[in-house]
């Protein structure tokens, strides 16, 4: 059995100042490429609602869908640390629902960590999930599941007053049992303070380079879409142009009859065509 990167490996990276990479991805084929590139942590994010299902927010995605795609990513990446994102309403209705839904990711999909978007109202949930023996990544800063209430998402911690609130929330999440923090869309200076004082690994999603790790969404890294994306979402390739080119070539070869060439066809065994023609009376 292969050895998977564990929470303690990531804690060790934090303690020894070794940075690691995290990618949010959602399907077997892509996750296999991500794992083969040596990415340490694969997050199955609820951004799948937008990237895979085409919704305009993360809210519509369900537990069943998230469990199924987390299981697919685990099969593709047996050695990476696997984090599953708790979707909207999977932990808001009660502490018992939160523990039960978190447990589904461990039992049905083999996740090692669940990510929970946190306000101070969710500290009891972190505690309960952690007390049940499951590792938790507390997601603070911009929390996309709040979009329906806030109307829009904008950078967090840009004033000293708000920065203190975030730093205190980070401390409370760790006190409640969080094993990792994910800090999204905050001023770089705030993420730096949180990382410096944190006893657990801190992952930045658009919160600057001073954290232990960075996370980006696979479609942004690969440049799969020309849709507007956040300021921090750097593309390291522009694969949309390459994919468009391949698809145009395919369609043009289908239309011209050039594809499929004879070497791509199956053929009848020797003598069988003649036999068939006799049966057909030809
Ligand atoms: O859903 C997601 O992919 C995320 C990351 C962008 C942090 O939450």
PDB file of N, CA and C in Angstrom, residues 104-165:
ATOM      1  N   UNK A 104     -19.199  11.361   6.250  1.00  0.00           N
ATOM      2  CA  UNK A 104     -19.423  10.744   4.926  1.00  0.00           C
ATOM      3  C   UNK A 104     -18.178  10.882   4.053  1.00  0.00           C
ATOM      4  N   UNK A 105     -17.475  12.033   4.136  1.00  0.00           N
ATOM      5  CA  UNK A 105     -16.269  12.206   3.318  1.00  0.00           C
ATOM      6  C   UNK A 105     -15.180  11.214   3.709  1.00  0.00           C
ATOM      7  N   UNK A 106     -15.121  10.879   4.999  1.00  0.00           N
ATOM      8  CA  UNK A 106     -14.092   9.931   5.466  1.00  0.00           C
ATOM      9  C   UNK A 106     -14.508   8.501   5.119  1.00  0.00           C
ATOM     10  N   UNK A 107     -15.780   8.161   5.413  1.00  0.00           N
ATOM     11  CA  UNK A 107     -16.225   6.775   5.207  1.00  0.00           C
ATOM     12  C   UNK A 107     -16.438   6.419   3.756  1.00  0.00           C
ATOM     13  N   UNK A 108     -17.035   7.342   2.977  1.00  0.00           N
ATOM     14  CA  UNK A 108     -17.441   6.995   1.606  1.00  0.00           C
ATOM     15  C   UNK A 108     -16.421   7.431   0.551  1.00  0.00           C
ATOM     16  N   UNK A 109     -15.530   8.388   0.912  1.00  0.00           N
ATOM     17  CA  UNK A 109     -14.632   8.924  -0.119  1.00  0.00           C
ATOM     18  C   UNK A 109     -13.156   8.878   0.275  1.00  0.00           C
ATOM     19  N   UNK A 110     -12.864   8.447   1.494  1.00  0.00           N
ATOM     20  CA  UNK A 110     -11.459   8.318   1.903  1.00  0.00           C
ATOM     21  C   UNK A 110     -10.739   9.642   2.082  1.00  0.00           C
ATOM     22  N   UNK A 111     -11.484  10.717   2.411  1.00  0.00           N
ATOM     23  CA  UNK A 111     -10.828  12.016   2.652  1.00  0.00           C
ATOM     24  C   UNK A 111     -10.020  11.956   3.945  1.00  0.00           C
ATOM     25  N   UNK A 112      -8.993  12.819   4.028  1.00  0.00           N
ATOM     26  CA  UNK A 112      -8.183  12.890   5.263  1.00  0.00           C
ATOM     27  C   UNK A 112      -8.509  14.138   6.073  1.00  0.00           C
ATOM     28  N   UNK A 113      -9.117  15.118   5.415  1.00  0.00           N
ATOM     29  CA  UNK A 113      -9.404  16.410   6.070  1.00  0.00           C
ATOM     30  C   UNK A 113     -10.709  16.932   5.482  1.00  0.00           C
ATOM     31  N   UNK A 114     -11.527  17.616   6.308  1.00  0.00           N
ATOM     32  CA  UNK A 114     -12.662  18.353   5.727  1.00  0.00           C
ATOM     33  C   UNK A 114     -12.432  19.844   5.929  1.00  0.00           C
ATOM     34  N   UNK A 115     -12.825  20.615   4.911  1.00  0.00           N
ATOM     35  CA  UNK A 115     -12.690  22.075   4.993  1.00  0.00           C
ATOM     36  C   UNK A 115     -14.053  22.675   5.316  1.00  0.00           C
ATOM     37  N   UNK A 116     -14.037  23.603   6.279  1.00  0.00           N
ATOM     38  CA  UNK A 116     -15.290  24.251   6.708  1.00  0.00           C
ATOM     39  C   UNK A 116     -15.101  25.756   6.658  1.00  0.00           C
ATOM     40  N   UNK A 117     -15.980  26.464   5.940  1.00  0.00           N
ATOM     41  CA  UNK A 117     -15.923  27.932   5.941  1.00  0.00           C
ATOM     42  C   UNK A 117     -16.431  28.431   7.296  1.00  0.00           C
ATOM     43  N   UNK A 118     -15.590  29.208   7.993  1.00  0.00           N
ATOM     44  CA  UNK A 118     -15.871  29.494   9.407  1.00  0.00           C
ATOM     45  C   UNK A 118     -16.100  30.960   9.730  1.00  0.00           C
ATOM     46  N   UNK A 119     -17.121  31.195  10.526  1.00  0.00           N
ATOM     47  CA  UNK A 119     -17.238  32.436  11.300  1.00  0.00           C
ATOM     48  C   UNK A 119     -17.138  31.987  12.753  1.00  0.00           C
ATOM     49  N   UNK A 120     -17.250  32.972  13.674  1.00  0.00           N
ATOM     50  CA  UNK A 120     -17.213  32.602  15.092  1.00  0.00           C
ATOM     51  C   UNK A 120     -18.374  31.666  15.429  1.00  0.00           C
ATOM     52  N   UNK A 121     -19.436  31.708  14.623  1.00  0.00           N
ATOM     53  CA  UNK A 121     -20.612  30.863  14.870  1.00  0.00           C
ATOM     54  C   UNK A 121     -20.340  29.381  14.588  1.00  0.00           C
ATOM     55  N   UNK A 122     -19.209  29.085  13.948  1.00  0.00           N
ATOM     56  CA  UNK A 122     -18.955  27.682  13.573  1.00  0.00           C
ATOM     57  C   UNK A 122     -17.894  27.003  14.435  1.00  0.00           C
ATOM     58  N   UNK A 123     -17.476  27.674  15.524  1.00  0.00           N
ATOM     59  CA  UNK A 123     -16.404  27.095  16.342  1.00  0.00           C
ATOM     60  C   UNK A 123     -16.844  25.787  16.998  1.00  0.00           C
ATOM     61  N   UNK A 124     -18.136  25.726  17.394  1.00  0.00           N
ATOM     62  CA  UNK A 124     -18.618  24.481  18.012  1.00  0.00           C
ATOM     63  C   UNK A 124     -18.625  23.333  17.003  1.00  0.00           C
ATOM     64  N   UNK A 125     -18.775  23.690  15.719  1.00  0.00           N
ATOM     65  CA  UNK A 125     -18.765  22.642  14.684  1.00  0.00           C
ATOM     66  C   UNK A 125     -17.346  22.117  14.487  1.00  0.00           C
ATOM     67  N   UNK A 126     -16.374  23.043  14.446  1.00  0.00           N
ATOM     68  CA  UNK A 126     -14.972  22.589  14.336  1.00  0.00           C
ATOM     69  C   UNK A 126     -14.663  21.649  15.496  1.00  0.00           C
ATOM     70  N   UNK A 127     -15.082  22.060  16.696  1.00  0.00           N
ATOM     71  CA  UNK A 127     -14.773  21.254  17.897  1.00  0.00           C
ATOM     72  C   UNK A 127     -15.400  19.868  17.790  1.00  0.00           C
ATOM     73  N   UNK A 128     -16.673  19.823  17.404  1.00  0.00           N
ATOM     74  CA  UNK A 128     -17.384  18.530  17.365  1.00  0.00           C
ATOM     75  C   UNK A 128     -16.783  17.606  16.300  1.00  0.00           C
ATOM     76  N   UNK A 129     -16.477  18.161  15.120  1.00  0.00           N
ATOM     77  CA  UNK A 129     -15.921  17.321  14.043  1.00  0.00           C
ATOM     78  C   UNK A 129     -14.539  16.825  14.456  1.00  0.00           C
ATOM     79  N   UNK A 130     -13.760  17.728  15.059  1.00  0.00           N
ATOM     80  CA  UNK A 130     -12.417  17.364  15.512  1.00  0.00           C
ATOM     81  C   UNK A 130     -12.496  16.328  16.648  1.00  0.00           C
ATOM     82  N   UNK A 131     -13.424  16.533  17.591  1.00  0.00           N
ATOM     83  CA  UNK A 131     -13.584  15.580  18.703  1.00  0.00           C
ATOM     84  C   UNK A 131     -14.005  14.199  18.207  1.00  0.00           C
ATOM     85  N   UNK A 132     -14.688  14.186  17.049  1.00  0.00           N
ATOM     86  CA  UNK A 132     -15.107  12.889  16.488  1.00  0.00           C
ATOM     87  C   UNK A 132     -13.940  12.199  15.773  1.00  0.00           C
ATOM     88  N   UNK A 133     -12.770  12.844  15.767  1.00  0.00           N
ATOM     89  CA  UNK A 133     -11.572  12.191  15.221  1.00  0.00           C
ATOM     90  C   UNK A 133     -11.285  12.542  13.776  1.00  0.00           C
ATOM     91  N   UNK A 134     -11.876  13.631  13.287  1.00  0.00           N
ATOM     92  CA  UNK A 134     -11.653  14.011  11.878  1.00  0.00           C
ATOM     93  C   UNK A 134     -10.860  15.312  11.833  1.00  0.00           C
ATOM     94  N   UNK A 135      -9.901  15.376  10.893  1.00  0.00           N
ATOM     95  CA  UNK A 135      -9.078  16.586  10.765  1.00  0.00           C
ATOM     96  C   UNK A 135      -9.873  17.670  10.037  1.00  0.00           C
ATOM     97  N   UNK A 136      -9.678  18.912  10.499  1.00  0.00           N
ATOM     98  CA  UNK A 136     -10.456  20.041   9.969  1.00  0.00           C
ATOM     99  C   UNK A 136      -9.524  21.118   9.439  1.00  0.00           C
ATOM    100  N   UNK A 137      -9.868  21.634   8.244  1.00  0.00           N
ATOM    101  CA  UNK A 137      -9.225  22.846   7.729  1.00  0.00           C
ATOM    102  C   UNK A 137     -10.252  23.964   7.881  1.00  0.00           C
ATOM    103  N   UNK A 138      -9.917  24.973   8.700  1.00  0.00           N
ATOM    104  CA  UNK A 138     -10.847  26.097   8.906  1.00  0.00           C
ATOM    105  C   UNK A 138     -10.565  27.163   7.855  1.00  0.00           C
ATOM    106  N   UNK A 139     -11.595  27.510   7.100  1.00  0.00           N
ATOM    107  CA  UNK A 139     -11.462  28.453   5.978  1.00  0.00           C
ATOM    108  C   UNK A 139     -11.998  29.809   6.440  1.00  0.00           C
ATOM    109  N   UNK A 140     -11.100  30.808   6.516  1.00  0.00           N
ATOM    110  CA  UNK A 140     -11.494  32.147   6.975  1.00  0.00           C
ATOM    111  C   UNK A 140     -11.127  33.190   5.907  1.00  0.00           C
ATOM    112  N   UNK A 141     -11.534  34.436   6.153  1.00  0.00           N
ATOM    113  CA  UNK A 141     -11.331  35.488   5.152  1.00  0.00           C
ATOM    114  C   UNK A 141     -12.549  35.513   4.243  1.00  0.00           C
ATOM    115  N   UNK A 142     -12.336  35.613   2.932  1.00  0.00           N
ATOM    116  CA  UNK A 142     -13.485  35.531   2.021  1.00  0.00           C
ATOM    117  C   UNK A 142     -14.052  34.123   2.102  1.00  0.00           C
ATOM    118  N   UNK A 143     -15.361  34.051   2.345  1.00  0.00           N
ATOM    119  CA  UNK A 143     -16.019  32.739   2.389  1.00  0.00           C
ATOM    120  C   UNK A 143     -17.133  32.758   1.350  1.00  0.00           C
ATOM    121  N   UNK A 144     -16.881  32.127   0.185  1.00  0.00           N
ATOM    122  CA  UNK A 144     -17.834  32.231  -0.925  1.00  0.00           C
ATOM    123  C   UNK A 144     -19.249  31.761  -0.585  1.00  0.00           C
ATOM    124  N   UNK A 145     -19.415  30.896   0.430  1.00  0.00           N
ATOM    125  CA  UNK A 145     -20.770  30.444   0.768  1.00  0.00           C
ATOM    126  C   UNK A 145     -21.610  31.562   1.389  1.00  0.00           C
ATOM    127  N   UNK A 146     -20.991  32.714   1.716  1.00  0.00           N
ATOM    128  CA  UNK A 146     -21.733  33.838   2.304  1.00  0.00           C
ATOM    129  C   UNK A 146     -22.243  34.801   1.237  1.00  0.00           C
ATOM    130  N   UNK A 147     -22.058  34.465  -0.043  1.00  0.00           N
ATOM    131  CA  UNK A 147     -22.346  35.435  -1.098  1.00  0.00           C
ATOM    132  C   UNK A 147     -23.814  35.856  -1.107  1.00  0.00           C
ATOM    133  N   UNK A 148     -24.714  34.919  -0.757  1.00  0.00           N
ATOM    134  CA  UNK A 148     -26.139  35.254  -0.803  1.00  0.00           C
ATOM    135  C   UNK A 148     -26.458  36.333   0.229  1.00  0.00           C
ATOM    136  N   UNK A 149     -25.753  36.330   1.354  1.00  0.00           N
ATOM    137  CA  UNK A 149     -26.011  37.307   2.423  1.00  0.00           C
ATOM    138  C   UNK A 149     -25.281  38.627   2.152  1.00  0.00           C
ATOM    139  N   UNK A 150     -24.061  38.524   1.636  1.00  0.00           N
ATOM    140  CA  UNK A 150     -23.240  39.731   1.476  1.00  0.00           C
ATOM    141  C   UNK A 150     -23.473  40.420   0.124  1.00  0.00           C
ATOM    142  N   UNK A 151     -23.976  39.696  -0.856  1.00  0.00           N
ATOM    143  CA  UNK A 151     -24.204  40.291  -2.180  1.00  0.00           C
ATOM    144  C   UNK A 151     -22.965  40.246  -3.045  1.00  0.00           C
ATOM    145  N   UNK A 152     -21.806  40.539  -2.477  1.00  0.00           N
ATOM    146  CA  UNK A 152     -20.558  40.429  -3.251  1.00  0.00           C
ATOM    147  C   UNK A 152     -19.414  40.076  -2.314  1.00  0.00           C
ATOM    148  N   UNK A 153     -18.333  39.578  -2.913  1.00  0.00           N
ATOM    149  CA  UNK A 153     -17.176  39.172  -2.112  1.00  0.00           C
ATOM    150  C   UNK A 153     -16.059  40.153  -2.381  1.00  0.00           C
ATOM    151  N   UNK A 154     -15.420  40.640  -1.316  1.00  0.00           N
ATOM    152  CA  UNK A 154     -14.302  41.584  -1.517  1.00  0.00           C
ATOM    153  C   UNK A 154     -13.177  41.278  -0.528  1.00  0.00           C
ATOM    154  N   UNK A 155     -11.997  41.839  -0.789  1.00  0.00           N
ATOM    155  CA  UNK A 155     -10.815  41.561   0.046  1.00  0.00           C
ATOM    156  C   UNK A 155     -11.119  41.821   1.515  1.00  0.00           C
ATOM    157  N   UNK A 156     -10.567  40.986   2.378  1.00  0.00           N
ATOM    158  CA  UNK A 156     -10.844  41.074   3.824  1.00  0.00           C
ATOM    159  C   UNK A 156      -9.576  41.502   4.566  1.00  0.00           C
ATOM    160  N   UNK A 157      -9.792  42.065   5.759  1.00  0.00           N
ATOM    161  CA  UNK A 157      -8.670  42.409   6.647  1.00  0.00           C
ATOM    162  C   UNK A 157      -7.865  43.594   6.154  1.00  0.00           C
ATOM    163  N   UNK A 158      -8.522  44.507   5.456  1.00  0.00           N
ATOM    164  CA  UNK A 158      -7.768  45.639   4.910  1.00  0.00           C
ATOM    165  C   UNK A 158      -7.721  46.822   5.888  1.00  0.00           C
ATOM    166  N   UNK A 159      -8.477  46.736   6.998  1.00  0.00           N
ATOM    167  CA  UNK A 159      -8.329  47.749   8.058  1.00  0.00           C
ATOM    168  C   UNK A 159      -7.786  47.046   9.296  1.00  0.00           C
ATOM    169  N   UNK A 160      -7.134  47.818  10.177  1.00  0.00           N
ATOM    170  CA  UNK A 160      -6.520  47.223  11.379  1.00  0.00           C
ATOM    171  C   UNK A 160      -7.587  46.542  12.235  1.00  0.00           C
ATOM    172  N   UNK A 161      -8.766  47.188  12.310  1.00  0.00           N
ATOM    173  CA  UNK A 161      -9.844  46.644  13.142  1.00  0.00           C
ATOM    174  C   UNK A 161     -10.295  45.263  12.616  1.00  0.00           C
ATOM    175  N   UNK A 162     -10.475  45.190  11.309  1.00  0.00           N
ATOM    176  CA  UNK A 162     -10.925  43.926  10.728  1.00  0.00           C
ATOM    177  C   UNK A 162      -9.795  42.888  10.765  1.00  0.00           C
ATOM    178  N   UNK A 163      -8.544  43.374  10.621  1.00  0.00           N
ATOM    179  CA  UNK A 163      -7.392  42.463  10.672  1.00  0.00           C
ATOM    180  C   UNK A 163      -7.352  41.755  12.033  1.00  0.00           C
ATOM    181  N   UNK A 164      -7.573  42.519  13.099  1.00  0.00           N
ATOM    182  CA  UNK A 164      -7.568  41.920  14.443  1.00  0.00           C
ATOM    183  C   UNK A 164      -8.662  40.869  14.568  1.00  0.00           C
ATOM    184  N   UNK A 165      -9.840  41.180  14.007  1.00  0.00           N
ATOM    185  CA  UNK A 165     -10.947  40.192  14.080  1.00  0.00           C
ATOM    186  C   UNK A 165     -10.533  38.879  13.408  1.00  0.00           C
TER     187      UNK A 165
END
